[in-house]
Amino acid sequence: MKWLEVVTVAGATLVAAVTVVVLYSLGVRLTAIAGDVRESNPAWVRPLAYACFGLCGAAVLFGLYLIIPYFSK
Amino acid sequence: MVALVISLALFFDFTNGFHDTANAMATPIATGAIKPKTAVALAAALNLVGAFLSTEVAKTVSGGIIREGSEGIQITPDIVFAGLMGAILWNMVTWLKGLPSSSSHALFGGLIGAAIAGIGIHSVNFESLMQKVVLPALFAPLIAGGVAYLCTRLAYALTSRHDPETGDKLTQKRGGFRTGQIFTSSLVALAHGTNDAQKTMGIITLVLIAAGTQQAGSGPQWWVITACALAIALGTYAGGWRIIRTMGAGLTDVKPAQGFAAETSTASAILASSHLGFALSTTQVASGSVIGSGLGRRGTSVRWGTAGRIAVGWLFTLPAAGIVGALTALLVKTGVIGVVVAAIAGTAAVWYMFIHSRKSHVGHHNAVEVEEAGHAVQFRKKKPAGKPSKSTKDVQR
């Protein structure tokens, strides 16, 4: 039955895309907050933004790692 | 004959490359995230890499759709030749006419048509065809579109900034997405390599199996992989230059955040399907994502008329390429003269279309598919002044 595979593709697409977009958006948001001039922001905002970008990149690399057959042997 | 078919297959790969550069690189070029030259070179390089990553799709093409080998039906290089002829001609016609189409479906259509005319209807594995081509073709754009819709919503919700006291909109500062687009579009190019280059590999493998130089059921050989990767990379690189001229206009209204969401969805959908061996159309997935992300952003409306036209183009691709493939197969059946006639006629047609395309308006070129999807999503004009711009001018200083 191929419906299972269709569902798998849908699920994988959803999870992967949402993870990447959410992390990246948070990063963008936090960078924006950290860039605000007038407000005093906690010192952790900018590092957290970078952490979000980092996690996002890690998520992408992990996805590629899962796909490339060379690694899964 | 085998050599002829292989070179024809590589030419198809090349057309596929320049047909599809737009899928990956149209949005970042339009939003100015990457310079066109860099974008095209990047897409070419990543297509090359992607082609080496996974060979699942190649196995689907070479092993699934047309019954071969042990079951007693021998697919001959002639049939593949006819199928490729159908695919290339349909690809060129749609490219010339500016009809949105999928090179993958042209390929399958051509092969199926050729097999039916050359061998008989029993040669086609319809079950496998339904499961590996038709179903993904229906679902992949829907999945990608739905995910893109959701992602666009999320991206905008997460980054919309309001003043906590007055509730006024603050500067949105979404410029970060533009940088992000460089990476997501690279991923799409990579995904394109994992899916589209595979199709040609599958075809060449099919020919090698048919000619008896390779065992049935085995995967593509390394030189086939290398040749296909190079052909698609070259095609991508060549195609980019045409896109630069026209692409600017079609998609400028796509904002970086939207583009980011759409590209992430496209890349995820294609990579996931490639991994499972679904040979889907990158063009359709990219169009689905663009429309989905258009729906997800407030203040946009989708032109369903244009979207419908794209859908009709998708429906026609398979049978039309099939008919050309079938006709070529009938011609080839008559013997060596038939092959020669078909080869000359095909080459002449391709040349005619190429020369004709040189004369005609630039709008009639390969970037059409995604551009059309971009047109399908129409944006309301932003209210002038007053409100802080939603766009990205304020960042990237």
Coordinates of C-alpha atoms in Angstrom, one line a residue:
Chain A
M1 CA 0.0 0.0 0.0
K2 CA 1.5 3.3 -1.1
W3 CA -0.8 5.5 1.0
L4 CA 1.5 4.9 3.9
E5 CA 4.4 6.4 1.8
V6 CA 2.3 9.4 0.8
V7 CA 1.6 10.0 4.5
T8 CA 5.3 9.5 5.3
V9 CA 6.3 12.1 2.7
A10 CA 3.7 14.5 3.9
G11 CA 4.7 14.0 7.5
A12 CA 8.4 14.3 6.8
T13 CA 7.9 17.4 4.7
L14 CA 5.8 19.0 7.4
V15 CA 8.1 18.3 10.2
A16 CA 11.3 19.3 8.3
A17 CA 9.9 22.5 6.9
V18 CA 8.2 23.6 10.1
T19 CA 11.3 22.9 12.2
V20 CA 13.5 24.9 9.8
V21 CA 11.1 27.8 9.4
V22 CA 10.2 28.1 13.1
L23 CA 13.9 28.1 14.2
Y24 CA 14.9 30.5 11.5
S25 CA 12.0 32.8 12.2
L26 CA 12.8 32.8 15.9
G27 CA 16.3 33.7 15.0
V28 CA 15.2 36.6 12.8
R29 CA 12.8 37.8 15.5
L30 CA 15.5 37.6 18.2
T31 CA 18.0 39.4 16.0
A32 CA 15.4 42.1 15.4
I33 CA 14.9 42.5 19.2
A34 CA 18.6 42.5 19.8
G35 CA 19.0 45.2 17.2
D36 CA 16.4 47.5 18.8
V37 CA 18.2 50.7 19.8
R38 CA 15.9 52.3 22.3
E39 CA 15.0 49.4 24.5
S40 CA 17.4 47.7 26.8
N41 CA 17.4 44.1 26.1
P42 CA 18.7 41.2 28.2
A43 CA 22.1 40.1 27.2
W44 CA 21.0 36.7 26.2
V45 CA 18.8 37.7 23.3
R46 CA 21.6 37.9 20.7
P47 CA 23.3 34.6 21.7
L48 CA 19.9 33.0 21.7
A49 CA 19.3 34.3 18.2
Y50 CA 22.5 32.8 17.0
A51 CA 21.6 29.6 18.8
C52 CA 18.4 29.5 16.8
F53 CA 20.3 29.9 13.5
G54 CA 22.7 27.3 14.6
L55 CA 20.0 24.8 15.5
C56 CA 18.3 25.5 12.2
G57 CA 21.5 24.7 10.3
A58 CA 22.0 21.6 12.4
A59 CA 18.4 20.5 11.6
V60 CA 19.1 20.9 7.8
L61 CA 22.4 18.9 8.1
F62 CA 20.7 16.2 10.1
G63 CA 18.1 15.9 7.4
L64 CA 20.7 15.5 4.8
Y65 CA 22.5 13.0 7.0
L66 CA 19.4 10.9 7.1
I67 CA 19.0 11.0 3.3
I68 CA 22.5 10.4 2.0
P69 CA 22.9 6.6 1.8
Y70 CA 26.6 6.8 2.3
F71 CA 26.1 7.6 6.0
S72 CA 23.3 5.2 6.7
K73 CA 25.3 2.1 5.8
Chain B
M1 CA 22.0 2.5 -31.1
V2 CA 22.9 2.4 -27.5
A3 CA 25.3 5.3 -27.9
L4 CA 22.7 7.3 -29.7
V5 CA 20.2 6.7 -27.0
I6 CA 22.7 7.6 -24.3
S7 CA 23.6 10.9 -25.9
L8 CA 19.9 11.6 -26.4
A9 CA 19.3 10.9 -22.8
L10 CA 22.1 13.3 -21.8
F11 CA 20.6 15.9 -24.0
F12 CA 17.3 15.4 -22.2
D13 CA 19.1 15.9 -19.0
F14 CA 20.5 19.1 -20.3
T15 CA 17.1 20.5 -21.3
N16 CA 15.8 19.4 -17.9
G17 CA 18.5 21.4 -16.2
F18 CA 17.8 24.6 -18.0
H19 CA 14.1 24.1 -17.8
D20 CA 14.3 23.9 -14.0
T21 CA 16.9 26.4 -12.9
A22 CA 14.0 28.8 -12.2
N23 CA 12.5 26.5 -9.6
A24 CA 15.4 26.9 -7.3
M25 CA 16.8 30.3 -8.1
A26 CA 13.9 32.4 -9.3
T27 CA 12.9 33.7 -5.9
P28 CA 16.3 34.5 -4.5
I29 CA 17.2 36.4 -7.7
A30 CA 13.9 38.2 -7.6
T31 CA 14.3 39.3 -4.0
G32 CA 17.9 40.2 -4.6
A33 CA 19.3 37.7 -2.1
I34 CA 21.9 36.4 -4.6
K35 CA 23.3 37.9 -7.7
P36 CA 22.1 36.1 -10.8
K37 CA 25.5 34.9 -11.9
T38 CA 26.3 33.5 -8.4
A39 CA 22.9 32.0 -8.1
V40 CA 23.2 30.1 -11.4
A41 CA 26.7 28.8 -10.6
L42 CA 25.5 27.8 -7.2
A43 CA 22.5 25.9 -8.5
A44 CA 24.7 24.1 -11.1
A45 CA 27.2 23.1 -8.4
L46 CA 24.5 21.9 -6.1
N47 CA 22.7 20.0 -8.8
L48 CA 26.0 18.2 -9.5
V49 CA 26.4 17.3 -5.8
G50 CA 22.7 16.4 -5.5
A51 CA 22.9 14.0 -8.4
F52 CA 25.5 11.9 -6.5
L53 CA 23.6 11.9 -3.2
S54 CA 20.8 9.4 -3.8
T55 CA 19.9 7.0 -6.6
E56 CA 16.5 5.9 -5.3
V57 CA 14.6 7.6 -8.1
A58 CA 16.9 6.2 -10.7
K59 CA 16.0 2.7 -9.5
T60 CA 12.3 3.6 -9.7
V61 CA 12.7 4.7 -13.3
S62 CA 14.8 1.8 -14.4
G63 CA 13.1 -0.9 -12.5
G64 CA 9.5 0.0 -11.9
I65 CA 7.4 1.4 -14.7
I66 CA 8.1 -0.8 -17.7
R67 CA 8.3 -4.5 -17.1
E68 CA 11.6 -5.7 -18.2
G69 CA 13.8 -8.8 -18.2
S70 CA 12.7 -11.8 -16.3
E71 CA 9.0 -11.4 -17.1
G72 CA 9.7 -12.0 -20.7
I73 CA 9.0 -8.7 -22.2
Q74 CA 12.2 -7.2 -23.6
I75 CA 12.4 -3.5 -23.7
T76 CA 14.7 -2.6 -26.5
P77 CA 16.9 0.5 -26.9
D78 CA 14.6 1.4 -29.8
I79 CA 11.7 1.9 -27.4
V80 CA 13.8 4.1 -25.1
F81 CA 15.0 6.0 -28.1
A82 CA 11.4 6.7 -29.2
G83 CA 10.4 7.6 -25.6
L84 CA 13.2 10.1 -25.3
M85 CA 12.3 11.6 -28.6
G86 CA 8.8 12.2 -27.4
A87 CA 10.0 13.7 -24.1
I88 CA 12.5 16.0 -25.7
L89 CA 10.2 17.2 -28.4
W90 CA 7.4 17.9 -25.9
N91 CA 9.9 19.6 -23.6
M92 CA 11.0 21.9 -26.5
V93 CA 7.5 22.6 -27.7
T94 CA 6.2 23.6 -24.2
W95 CA 9.4 25.6 -23.7
L96 CA 8.8 27.4 -26.9
K97 CA 5.1 28.0 -26.4
G98 CA 5.6 29.0 -22.8
L99 CA 3.3 26.3 -21.6
P100 CA 4.1 25.2 -18.1
S101 CA 5.0 21.5 -18.1
S102 CA 7.0 19.0 -16.2
S103 CA 10.0 17.4 -17.9
S104 CA 9.6 14.4 -15.7
H105 CA 6.1 13.7 -16.9
A106 CA 7.2 14.3 -20.5
L107 CA 9.8 11.6 -20.0
F108 CA 7.4 9.1 -18.5
G109 CA 4.7 9.9 -21.1
G110 CA 7.2 9.4 -23.9
L111 CA 8.4 6.1 -22.6
I112 CA 4.9 4.8 -21.9
G113 CA 3.7 5.8 -25.3
A114 CA 6.6 4.2 -27.0
A115 CA 6.3 1.0 -25.0
I116 CA 2.6 0.7 -25.8
A117 CA 3.1 1.3 -29.5
G118 CA 6.3 -0.7 -29.8
I119 CA 5.5 -3.7 -27.7
G120 CA 1.9 -3.6 -26.6
I121 CA -0.2 -2.4 -23.7
H122 CA 0.7 -5.3 -21.5
S123 CA 4.3 -4.0 -21.3
V124 CA 3.4 -1.1 -19.0
N125 CA 3.3 -1.8 -15.3
F126 CA 0.2 0.3 -14.6
E127 CA 0.1 -0.4 -10.9
S128 CA 3.7 0.8 -10.5
L129 CA 2.8 3.8 -12.7
M130 CA -0.1 4.8 -10.5
Q131 CA 1.8 4.4 -7.3
K132 CA 5.1 5.9 -8.3
V133 CA 4.2 8.6 -10.8
V134 CA 0.5 9.5 -10.8
L135 CA -0.1 9.5 -7.0
P136 CA 3.0 11.6 -6.2
A137 CA 2.1 13.9 -9.0
L138 CA -1.2 14.6 -7.4
F139 CA -0.1 14.7 -3.8
A140 CA 3.3 16.3 -3.9
P141 CA 2.1 19.8 -5.0
L142 CA -0.7 19.6 -2.5
I143 CA 1.6 18.6 0.3
A144 CA 4.2 21.2 -0.6
G145 CA 1.5 23.8 -1.0
G146 CA -0.1 23.0 2.4
V147 CA 3.2 23.0 4.2
A148 CA 4.2 26.2 2.5
Y149 CA 1.0 27.8 3.6
L150 CA 1.5 26.8 7.2
C151 CA 5.2 27.8 7.1
T152 CA 4.4 31.2 5.7
R153 CA 1.8 31.7 8.4
L154 CA 4.3 30.7 11.1
A155 CA 7.1 32.8 9.7
Y156 CA 4.9 35.9 9.7
A157 CA 3.3 35.2 13.1
L158 CA 6.7 34.6 14.7
T159 CA 8.3 37.7 13.3
S160 CA 5.4 40.2 13.4
R161 CA 6.3 42.8 15.9
H162 CA 3.8 45.1 17.6
D163 CA 4.4 47.7 20.2
P164 CA 3.2 46.2 23.5
E165 CA 1.5 49.4 24.6
T166 CA 0.1 51.1 21.6
G167 CA -0.3 48.0 19.5
D168 CA 1.3 49.8 16.5
K169 CA 3.3 47.9 14.1
L170 CA 7.0 48.1 14.8
T171 CA 9.7 47.8 12.1
Q172 CA 9.4 44.2 11.2
K173 CA 13.0 43.6 10.4
R174 CA 12.5 40.5 8.3
G175 CA 15.7 41.0 6.3
G176 CA 17.2 37.9 7.9
F177 CA 15.0 35.8 5.6
R178 CA 16.8 37.2 2.6
T179 CA 20.1 35.7 3.8
G180 CA 18.2 32.5 4.7
Q181 CA 17.0 32.3 1.1
I182 CA 20.5 31.7 -0.1
F183 CA 20.5 28.5 1.9
T184 CA 17.0 27.3 1.2
S185 CA 17.4 27.9 -2.5
S186 CA 20.6 26.0 -2.4
L187 CA 18.7 23.2 -0.8
V188 CA 16.1 23.2 -3.6
A189 CA 18.9 23.0 -6.2
L190 CA 20.4 20.1 -4.3
A191 CA 17.0 18.4 -4.1
H192 CA 16.5 19.0 -7.8
G193 CA 19.8 17.1 -8.4
T194 CA 18.6 14.2 -6.2
N195 CA 15.4 13.9 -8.2
D196 CA 15.7 15.1 -11.7
A197 CA 19.2 13.9 -12.6
Q198 CA 18.1 10.5 -11.4
K199 CA 15.5 10.2 -14.0
T200 CA 18.1 10.3 -16.8
M201 CA 20.3 7.9 -14.9
G202 CA 17.4 5.6 -14.7
I203 CA 16.8 5.8 -18.5
I204 CA 20.4 5.1 -19.4
T205 CA 20.4 2.2 -17.0
L206 CA 17.3 1.0 -18.6
V207 CA 19.0 1.1 -22.0
L208 CA 22.1 -0.7 -20.7
I209 CA 19.9 -3.4 -19.2
A210 CA 17.9 -3.6 -22.4
A211 CA 21.1 -3.9 -24.4
G212 CA 22.3 -6.7 -22.2
T213 CA 25.4 -4.9 -20.8
Q214 CA 24.0 -4.6 -17.3
Q215 CA 22.1 -7.0 -15.1
A216 CA 18.4 -6.3 -14.7
G217 CA 17.5 -4.9 -11.3
S218 CA 20.9 -3.3 -10.5
G219 CA 21.4 0.4 -9.9
P220 CA 23.1 2.9 -12.2
Q221 CA 26.8 2.6 -12.8
W222 CA 29.3 5.3 -11.7
W223 CA 30.0 6.7 -15.1
V224 CA 26.3 7.0 -15.8
I225 CA 25.9 9.0 -12.5
T226 CA 28.8 11.2 -13.4
A227 CA 27.7 11.9 -16.9
C228 CA 24.1 12.7 -15.8
A229 CA 25.3 15.0 -13.0
L230 CA 27.5 16.9 -15.4
A231 CA 24.8 17.2 -18.0
I232 CA 22.2 18.6 -15.6
A233 CA 24.8 20.9 -14.0
L234 CA 25.7 22.2 -17.5
G235 CA 22.1 22.7 -18.4
T236 CA 21.4 24.5 -15.1
Y237 CA 24.3 26.8 -15.7
A238 CA 23.3 27.5 -19.4
G239 CA 19.6 28.0 -18.5
G240 CA 20.3 30.6 -15.9
W241 CA 21.4 33.3 -18.3
R242 CA 18.0 33.3 -20.0
I243 CA 16.2 33.5 -16.7
I244 CA 18.1 36.6 -15.7
R245 CA 16.6 38.6 -18.4
T246 CA 12.9 37.9 -17.6
M247 CA 12.8 36.6 -14.1
G248 CA 13.1 40.0 -12.5
A249 CA 9.5 40.9 -13.1
G250 CA 7.5 37.7 -12.4
L251 CA 8.3 37.1 -8.8
T252 CA 9.3 40.4 -7.4
D253 CA 6.3 40.5 -5.2
V254 CA 7.3 37.4 -3.3
K255 CA 8.8 38.6 0.0
P256 CA 11.9 37.0 1.4
A257 CA 9.9 35.4 4.3
Q258 CA 7.5 33.9 1.9
G259 CA 10.3 32.8 -0.4
F260 CA 12.0 31.2 2.5
A261 CA 8.9 29.3 3.6
A262 CA 8.2 28.2 0.0
E263 CA 11.7 27.0 -0.7
T264 CA 12.0 25.2 2.6
S265 CA 8.7 23.3 1.8
T266 CA 9.8 22.6 -1.7
A267 CA 13.2 21.2 -0.6
S268 CA 11.7 19.1 2.2
A269 CA 9.0 17.7 -0.1
I270 CA 11.4 16.8 -2.9
L271 CA 14.1 15.4 -0.6
A272 CA 11.6 13.3 1.3
S273 CA 10.1 11.9 -1.9
S274 CA 13.5 11.3 -3.5
H275 CA 14.4 9.3 -0.5
L276 CA 11.4 7.1 -0.9
G277 CA 12.1 6.8 -4.7
F278 CA 9.1 8.9 -5.8
A279 CA 9.9 10.5 -9.1
L280 CA 7.9 13.7 -8.8
S281 CA 8.1 16.8 -10.8
T282 CA 10.2 19.5 -9.1
T283 CA 8.3 22.1 -11.2
Q284 CA 5.0 21.1 -9.8
V285 CA 6.2 21.0 -6.2
A286 CA 7.8 24.5 -6.6
S287 CA 4.6 25.9 -8.1
G288 CA 2.5 24.3 -5.4
S289 CA 4.8 25.9 -2.7
V290 CA 4.7 29.3 -4.3
I291 CA 0.9 29.3 -4.5
G292 CA 0.7 27.9 -0.9
S293 CA 3.0 30.6 0.4
G294 CA 1.0 33.2 -1.5
L295 CA -2.2 32.0 0.3
G296 CA -0.4 32.1 3.6
R297 CA 0.5 35.8 3.5
R298 CA -2.2 38.2 4.2
G299 CA -3.0 40.7 1.5
T300 CA -2.6 38.3 -1.4
S301 CA -5.0 36.7 -3.6
V302 CA -4.4 33.7 -5.9
R303 CA -5.4 34.0 -9.5
W304 CA -7.1 30.6 -9.8
G305 CA -7.4 31.1 -13.6
T306 CA -3.7 31.0 -14.0
A307 CA -3.4 28.2 -11.5
G308 CA -6.0 26.2 -13.5
R309 CA -4.0 26.8 -16.7
I310 CA -1.0 25.3 -15.0
A311 CA -3.0 22.3 -13.9
V312 CA -4.3 21.8 -17.4
G313 CA -0.7 21.9 -18.7
W314 CA 0.2 19.2 -16.2
L315 CA -2.7 17.0 -17.4
F316 CA -1.7 17.3 -21.0
T317 CA 2.0 16.6 -20.6
L318 CA 1.8 12.8 -20.1
P319 CA -0.5 11.9 -23.0
A320 CA 1.0 14.4 -25.4
A321 CA 4.6 13.2 -24.9
G322 CA 3.1 9.7 -25.0
I323 CA 1.7 10.3 -28.5
V324 CA 4.9 11.6 -29.8
G325 CA 6.7 8.7 -28.2
A326 CA 4.2 6.2 -29.8
L327 CA 4.6 7.7 -33.2
T328 CA 8.4 7.6 -33.0
A329 CA 8.1 4.0 -31.8
L330 CA 6.0 3.1 -34.9
L331 CA 8.5 4.8 -37.1
V332 CA 11.5 3.0 -35.5
K333 CA 9.7 -0.3 -35.8
T334 CA 10.0 -0.1 -39.6
G335 CA 13.8 -0.7 -39.3
V336 CA 17.0 1.2 -39.7
I337 CA 15.5 3.7 -42.1
G338 CA 12.9 4.5 -39.6
V339 CA 15.5 5.2 -36.9
V340 CA 17.4 7.4 -39.2
V341 CA 14.3 9.3 -40.3
A342 CA 13.2 9.7 -36.7
A343 CA 16.6 10.9 -35.6
I344 CA 16.8 13.4 -38.4
A345 CA 13.3 14.6 -38.0
G346 CA 13.8 15.0 -34.2
T347 CA 17.1 16.9 -34.6
A348 CA 15.6 19.1 -37.2
A349 CA 12.6 19.9 -35.0
V350 CA 14.8 20.7 -32.0
W351 CA 17.0 23.0 -34.1
Y352 CA 14.0 24.6 -35.7
M353 CA 12.5 25.4 -32.2
F354 CA 15.8 26.5 -30.9
I355 CA 16.3 29.0 -33.8
H356 CA 12.7 30.0 -33.5
S357 CA 13.1 30.7 -29.8
R358 CA 16.0 33.0 -30.6
K359 CA 13.8 35.2 -32.7
S360 CA 10.8 35.2 -30.4
H361 CA 10.1 37.3 -27.4
V362 CA 12.1 36.6 -24.3
G363 CA 9.0 36.0 -22.4
H364 CA 8.6 32.6 -24.1
H365 CA 11.4 31.0 -22.3
N366 CA 12.2 28.4 -19.8
A367 CA 11.5 30.3 -16.7
V368 CA 7.8 30.2 -17.4
E369 CA 6.6 27.6 -15.0
V370 CA 7.6 29.2 -11.8
E371 CA 6.9 32.6 -13.2
E372 CA 3.4 31.6 -14.0
A373 CA 3.0 30.3 -10.5
G374 CA 4.2 33.7 -9.4
H375 CA 1.6 35.4 -11.5
A376 CA -1.0 33.2 -10.1
V377 CA -0.4 34.8 -6.8
Q378 CA -1.4 38.4 -7.1
F379 CA -0.6 40.9 -4.5
R380 CA -2.7 43.8 -3.4
K381 CA -0.9 47.0 -3.7
K382 CA 0.6 48.0 -0.4
K383 CA -0.9 51.2 1.2
P384 CA 1.5 54.0 0.5
A385 CA 3.6 55.6 3.2
G386 CA 2.5 56.0 6.8
K387 CA 2.8 52.5 7.9
P388 CA 6.3 51.1 8.4
S389 CA 7.2 48.9 5.5
K390 CA 6.7 45.2 6.0
S391 CA 9.5 44.6 3.6
T392 CA 13.2 44.3 4.3
K393 CA 14.6 47.7 3.3
D394 CA 15.4 48.5 6.9
V395 CA 17.8 45.6 7.6
Q396 CA 20.9 44.5 5.7
R397 CA 22.5 47.9 6.2

